[in-house]
Amino acid sequence: MKRITMTGLVIVGVDGSAAAAAAVEWAADDASRTGAELRIVHALDRHPYNIAGVVALGPEDVLLRGAAKVLEAAEAIARSRQPTVQVVPQLVEGRPADVLQEQAQQADELVIGDRGLGGFTRALLGSVTMKTAGQAPCPVVVVRAGSRERIGEIAVGVDDSDSCEPAIAYAFAQAGLRGATLRLIHAWQVPVHAFAPEIYFDVDEIHATRHEMVRERVAPWEARHPEVELVEDVQNAHPVDALTGTACDLLIVGSHGRGAFGSLLLGSVSRGVLHHASCPVAVVRGRT
Ligand SMILES: Nc1ncnc2c1ncn2[C@@H]1O[C@H](COP(=O)(O)OP(=O)(O)OP(=O)(O)O)[C@@H](O)[C@H]1O
Ligand SMILES: [Mg+2]
């Protein structure tokens, strides 16, 4: 079982959008639960403005002033939400996904919105979100705009590969901090067997072995967190449907890291969950 080294630092990325404001609130709440410092990061990307003849910057650096305003507004949200949390605003020049990736090296978790100010209006997730969730070295929590009622339950996706272990560890820690029930969701499906209808599956037996797999996988964390109440939820369903089908305060999945390029580091289930969940989603990178 892997131990998690805590750095006592939560980072939230802001761009002035409603989703980023919701991310600041989530991050402030979590920093308050763990006693961590909250660093609010805004990446100032001059690149889109560097088209000669299109934008003539005056003597005053208007981009810098705009960036400072974004940070100030985010800082005010964090301070009014959690006055006791130590808040440090930070302006960094560079492309947002690169800046957040670099910052994440030092953090316990990185919190971002599902989308931002820019973007293609019909896209379900912003490009910074997709890239960051796929490659950040720490857990990435993706938050949507809008307020939510507390349900008192969080959920984690458990499969039969070791790659979900960091997600399970994060889930137990979160459930312990929140005093929340932890729902362990495992979805299984029989292969489509239209061409071999004679193949017979004993559904009860599959359910029993899957319950056993889930119990074995969480046993080491259960021993460390006896205070966390568990609900085992084994379903014959597509994993994205199973994971997004029950209302909860936080949904935790592994990232299924596979290779070295961009959003392909996110497995199809993690991607589907990020697209379709209505609650905050934590993507926790597996060992690669
Ligand atoms: N410049 C930035 N600095 C810090 N964090 C950022 C920045 N831009 C985006 N983010 C973070 O990423 C989240 C998602 O924004 P993203 O930029 O991916 O979406 P978008 O603007 O809708 O689309 P796109 O930028 O791909 O056109 C934001 O809510 C914010 O948390
Ligand atoms: Mg953007």
Coordinates of C-alpha atoms and ligand atoms in Angstrom, one line a residue:
M1 CA 0.0 0.0 0.0
K2 CA 1.4 3.4 -1.1
R3 CA 1.6 6.1 1.5
I4 CA 0.7 9.6 0.4
T5 CA 3.1 12.4 1.3
M6 CA 1.2 15.5 2.1
T7 CA 2.7 18.9 1.2
G8 CA 0.0 21.0 3.0
L9 CA -0.7 22.9 -0.2
V10 CA -3.9 23.1 -2.2
I11 CA -3.7 24.9 -5.5
V12 CA -6.6 26.4 -7.5
G13 CA -6.3 27.7 -11.0
V14 CA -8.4 30.8 -11.8
D15 CA -9.3 32.6 -15.0
G16 CA -12.2 34.8 -13.9
S17 CA -14.9 32.4 -14.9
A18 CA -17.9 31.2 -12.9
A19 CA -16.5 27.6 -12.9
A20 CA -13.2 28.9 -11.5
A21 CA -15.0 30.8 -8.8
A22 CA -16.7 27.5 -7.8
A23 CA -13.3 25.8 -7.8
V24 CA -12.0 28.5 -5.4
E25 CA -14.9 27.8 -3.0
W26 CA -14.3 24.0 -3.2
A27 CA -10.5 24.5 -2.7
A28 CA -11.0 26.8 0.3
D29 CA -13.3 24.3 1.9
D30 CA -10.9 21.5 1.4
A31 CA -7.9 23.5 2.6
S32 CA -9.9 24.3 5.7
R33 CA -10.6 20.6 6.3
T34 CA -6.9 19.6 6.0
G35 CA -5.3 22.7 7.4
A36 CA -3.5 23.3 4.1
E37 CA -2.4 26.6 2.6
L38 CA -4.4 27.7 -0.4
R39 CA -2.5 29.0 -3.4
I40 CA -4.5 30.8 -6.0
V41 CA -2.8 30.7 -9.4
H42 CA -3.6 32.7 -12.5
A43 CA -1.5 32.1 -15.6
L44 CA -1.1 35.2 -17.7
D45 CA -0.8 33.9 -21.3
R46 CA 0.5 36.7 -23.6
H47 CA 0.7 34.3 -26.5
P48 CA -2.8 35.1 -28.0
Y49 CA -2.0 38.8 -28.0
N50 CA 1.4 38.5 -29.7
I51 CA 0.0 38.9 -33.2
A52 CA 1.8 41.9 -34.6
G53 CA -0.5 44.8 -35.6
V54 CA -3.6 43.3 -34.0
V55 CA -3.2 44.5 -30.4
A56 CA -1.1 47.5 -29.7
L57 CA -0.4 47.6 -25.9
G58 CA -0.2 51.1 -24.5
P59 CA 2.4 52.3 -22.0
E60 CA 0.5 50.5 -19.2
D61 CA 0.5 46.8 -19.2
V62 CA -3.3 46.2 -19.4
L63 CA -2.9 42.4 -19.5
L64 CA -1.0 42.5 -16.2
R65 CA -3.7 44.7 -14.6
G66 CA -6.4 42.4 -15.8
A67 CA -4.6 39.4 -14.4
A68 CA -4.2 41.1 -11.0
K69 CA -8.0 41.8 -11.0
V70 CA -8.7 38.1 -11.7
L71 CA -6.5 37.1 -8.7
E72 CA -8.0 39.8 -6.4
A73 CA -11.5 38.6 -7.1
A74 CA -10.6 35.0 -6.5
E75 CA -8.8 35.9 -3.2
A76 CA -11.9 37.7 -2.0
I77 CA -14.1 34.7 -2.7
A78 CA -11.6 32.4 -0.8
R79 CA -11.3 34.8 2.2
S80 CA -15.0 35.3 2.6
R81 CA -15.7 31.5 2.3
Q82 CA -13.0 30.4 4.7
P83 CA -11.5 33.3 6.7
T84 CA -9.1 31.1 8.7
V85 CA -7.4 29.5 5.6
Q86 CA -4.0 31.0 4.6
V87 CA -4.5 32.3 1.1
V88 CA -1.6 33.1 -1.3
P89 CA -2.3 34.6 -4.7
Q90 CA 0.2 34.0 -7.4
L91 CA 0.6 35.3 -10.9
V92 CA 2.6 33.3 -13.3
E93 CA 3.4 34.1 -16.9
G94 CA 2.9 31.2 -19.3
R95 CA 0.4 28.9 -21.0
P96 CA -2.3 27.9 -18.4
A97 CA -1.9 24.1 -18.8
D98 CA 1.9 24.3 -18.6
V99 CA 1.8 26.6 -15.6
L100 CA -0.7 24.4 -13.7
Q101 CA 1.2 21.2 -14.5
E102 CA 4.4 22.8 -13.1
Q103 CA 2.7 24.1 -10.0
A104 CA 1.0 20.8 -9.4
Q105 CA 4.4 19.2 -8.7
Q106 CA 4.3 20.8 -5.2
A107 CA 0.7 20.3 -4.4
D108 CA -1.5 17.8 -2.5
E109 CA -4.2 18.6 -5.1
L110 CA -5.0 20.9 -7.9
V111 CA -8.6 22.3 -8.2
I112 CA -9.9 23.8 -11.5
G113 CA -13.2 24.6 -13.2
D114 CA -14.8 22.3 -15.8
R115 CA -14.6 25.2 -18.3
G116 CA -13.3 28.7 -18.4
L117 CA -13.9 32.0 -20.1
G118 CA -12.8 31.1 -23.5
G119 CA -13.6 28.1 -25.6
F120 CA -16.1 26.6 -28.0
T121 CA -19.5 27.1 -26.3
R122 CA -20.7 23.6 -27.0
A123 CA -17.5 21.9 -25.7
L124 CA -18.3 20.0 -22.5
L125 CA -14.8 20.6 -21.0
G126 CA -12.2 23.3 -21.6
S127 CA -8.8 22.4 -23.1
V128 CA -7.0 23.4 -19.9
T129 CA -9.2 21.0 -17.9
M130 CA -8.7 18.1 -20.3
K131 CA -5.0 18.5 -20.4
T132 CA -4.5 19.1 -16.7
A133 CA -6.8 16.2 -15.6
G134 CA -4.8 13.9 -17.8
Q135 CA -1.3 14.8 -16.8
A136 CA -1.0 16.5 -13.5
P137 CA 1.2 14.6 -11.0
C138 CA -1.3 15.2 -8.1
P139 CA -5.0 14.6 -7.8
V140 CA -7.0 17.1 -10.0
V141 CA -10.5 18.1 -8.8
V142 CA -12.8 19.4 -11.5
V143 CA -15.6 21.6 -10.2
R144 CA -18.7 22.9 -12.0
A145 CA -20.3 26.3 -11.5
G146 CA -23.4 26.4 -9.2
S147 CA -24.1 25.6 -5.6
R148 CA -25.0 22.2 -4.3
E149 CA -26.7 20.7 -1.3
R150 CA -24.5 18.5 0.9
I151 CA -25.4 14.8 0.5
G152 CA -23.0 13.3 3.0
E153 CA -21.8 10.6 0.6
I154 CA -18.8 10.5 -1.7
A155 CA -18.0 7.7 -4.3
V156 CA -15.0 6.0 -5.8
G157 CA -14.7 3.8 -8.8
V158 CA -13.1 0.5 -8.0
D159 CA -11.9 -1.8 -10.8
D160 CA -9.7 -4.9 -10.8
S161 CA -6.4 -3.1 -11.8
D162 CA -3.8 -1.6 -9.5
S163 CA -4.2 1.7 -11.2
C164 CA -7.2 2.6 -9.1
E165 CA -5.3 2.3 -5.8
P166 CA -4.3 6.0 -5.5
A167 CA -7.9 6.9 -6.2
I168 CA -9.0 4.6 -3.3
A169 CA -6.4 6.1 -1.0
Y170 CA -7.6 9.6 -1.8
A171 CA -11.3 8.6 -1.4
F172 CA -10.7 7.2 2.1
A173 CA -8.8 10.3 3.1
Q174 CA -11.6 12.6 1.8
A175 CA -14.4 10.5 3.4
G176 CA -12.5 10.6 6.8
L177 CA -12.0 14.4 6.6
R178 CA -15.6 15.0 5.7
G179 CA -17.3 12.4 7.9
A180 CA -18.9 11.1 4.8
T181 CA -20.1 7.7 3.7
L182 CA -17.9 6.2 1.0
R183 CA -19.7 4.4 -1.8
L184 CA -17.4 1.8 -3.6
I185 CA -18.7 1.5 -7.1
H186 CA -17.7 -1.4 -9.4
A187 CA -19.4 -1.9 -12.7
W188 CA -19.1 -5.0 -14.8
Q189 CA -20.5 -6.0 -18.1
V190 CA -20.6 -9.2 -20.0
P191 CA -19.0 -9.0 -23.5
V192 CA -21.5 -8.4 -26.2
H193 CA -22.1 -12.0 -27.3
A194 CA -24.6 -11.7 -30.1
F195 CA -22.5 -14.1 -32.2
A196 CA -22.3 -16.7 -29.4
P197 CA -25.7 -16.6 -27.7
E198 CA -25.1 -20.1 -26.2
I199 CA -22.5 -18.6 -23.8
Y200 CA -24.1 -18.6 -20.4
F201 CA -23.2 -16.2 -17.5
D202 CA -24.2 -16.8 -13.9
V203 CA -25.0 -13.3 -12.9
D204 CA -25.2 -14.1 -9.2
E205 CA -21.8 -15.7 -9.2
I206 CA -20.3 -12.7 -11.1
H207 CA -21.8 -10.4 -8.5
A208 CA -20.4 -12.4 -5.6
T209 CA -16.9 -12.6 -7.1
R210 CA -17.0 -8.8 -7.9
H211 CA -18.1 -8.0 -4.3
E212 CA -15.2 -10.1 -3.0
M213 CA -12.7 -8.3 -5.4
V214 CA -13.9 -4.9 -4.1
R215 CA -13.6 -6.0 -0.5
E216 CA -10.1 -7.3 -1.0
R217 CA -9.0 -4.2 -2.8
V218 CA -10.2 -1.8 -0.1
A219 CA -9.2 -3.9 2.9
P220 CA -5.9 -2.2 3.7
W221 CA -7.5 1.3 3.7
E222 CA -10.5 0.0 5.6
A223 CA -8.1 -1.0 8.4
R224 CA -6.5 2.4 8.4
H225 CA -9.9 4.3 8.3
P226 CA -12.2 2.3 10.5
E227 CA -14.3 5.5 11.0
V228 CA -15.4 5.5 7.4
E229 CA -18.7 4.0 6.7
L230 CA -18.7 2.0 3.4
V231 CA -21.4 1.1 0.9
E232 CA -20.5 -1.6 -1.7
D233 CA -22.2 -0.9 -5.0
V234 CA -21.6 -3.6 -7.6
Q235 CA -23.6 -3.0 -10.8
N236 CA -24.1 -4.7 -14.1
A237 CA -23.8 -1.5 -16.1
H238 CA -21.4 0.6 -18.1
P239 CA -18.9 2.2 -15.7
V240 CA -19.7 5.8 -16.7
D241 CA -23.4 5.1 -16.1
A242 CA -22.7 3.4 -12.7
L243 CA -20.4 6.2 -11.5
T244 CA -22.6 9.1 -12.5
G245 CA -25.9 7.5 -11.6
T246 CA -25.9 8.2 -7.9
A247 CA -25.9 11.7 -6.4
C248 CA -22.9 12.4 -4.2
D249 CA -20.7 15.2 -3.0
L250 CA -17.5 14.1 -4.8
L251 CA -16.8 11.4 -7.4
I252 CA -13.3 9.9 -7.5
V253 CA -11.8 8.0 -10.3
G254 CA -8.3 6.9 -11.4
S255 CA -6.8 8.5 -14.5
H256 CA -5.6 5.2 -16.2
G257 CA -2.3 6.9 -17.3
R258 CA -1.0 5.1 -20.3
G259 CA 1.5 7.1 -22.3
A260 CA 3.1 10.4 -22.9
F261 CA 0.8 12.4 -24.9
G262 CA -1.7 14.9 -23.6
S263 CA -5.3 14.0 -23.0
L264 CA -4.7 10.4 -24.1
L265 CA -3.4 10.0 -20.6
L266 CA -7.1 9.9 -19.5
G267 CA -8.9 6.6 -19.9
S268 CA -12.3 6.5 -21.5
V269 CA -14.1 6.1 -18.2
S270 CA -12.4 9.0 -16.5
R271 CA -13.1 11.1 -19.6
G272 CA -16.8 10.0 -19.7
V273 CA -17.2 10.8 -16.0
L274 CA -15.7 14.2 -16.4
H275 CA -18.1 14.9 -19.3
H276 CA -21.3 13.6 -17.6
A277 CA -21.0 14.0 -13.8
S278 CA -22.9 16.9 -12.3
C279 CA -20.8 16.9 -9.0
P280 CA -17.1 17.7 -8.5
V281 CA -14.9 14.9 -9.9
A282 CA -11.4 14.1 -8.6
V283 CA -9.1 12.4 -11.1
V284 CA -6.3 10.6 -9.3
R285 CA -3.4 9.5 -11.4
G286 CA -2.3 5.9 -11.2
R287 CA 1.2 4.6 -11.1
T288 CA 2.7 4.6 -14.6
Ligands
LIG1 N1 -5.1 31.4 -17.3 C1 -5.4 30.5 -16.4 N2 -4.8 30.5 -15.2 C2 -5.2 29.6 -14.3 N3 -6.1 28.7 -14.4 C3 -6.8 28.6 -15.6 C4 -6.5 29.5 -16.6 N4 -7.3 29.2 -17.7 C5 -8.1 28.2 -17.3 N5 -7.8 27.9 -16.0 C6 -8.5 26.8 -15.2 O1 -9.0 25.8 -16.0 C7 -10.4 25.8 -16.0 C8 -11.0 25.4 -17.3 O2 -10.7 26.4 -18.3 P1 -10.4 26.1 -19.8 O3 -9.5 27.2 -20.2 O4 -10.0 24.7 -19.9 O5 -11.8 26.3 -20.5 P2 -12.3 27.3 -21.6 O6 -11.7 28.6 -21.4 O7 -13.8 27.2 -21.6 O8 -11.8 26.6 -23.0 P3 -10.4 26.9 -23.8 O9 -9.5 27.8 -23.0 O10 -9.9 25.5 -24.1 O11 -10.8 27.6 -25.0 C9 -10.8 27.2 -15.4 O12 -12.1 27.1 -14.7 C10 -9.7 27.4 -14.5 O13 -9.9 26.7 -13.2
MG2 MG -9.6 29.0 -21.3

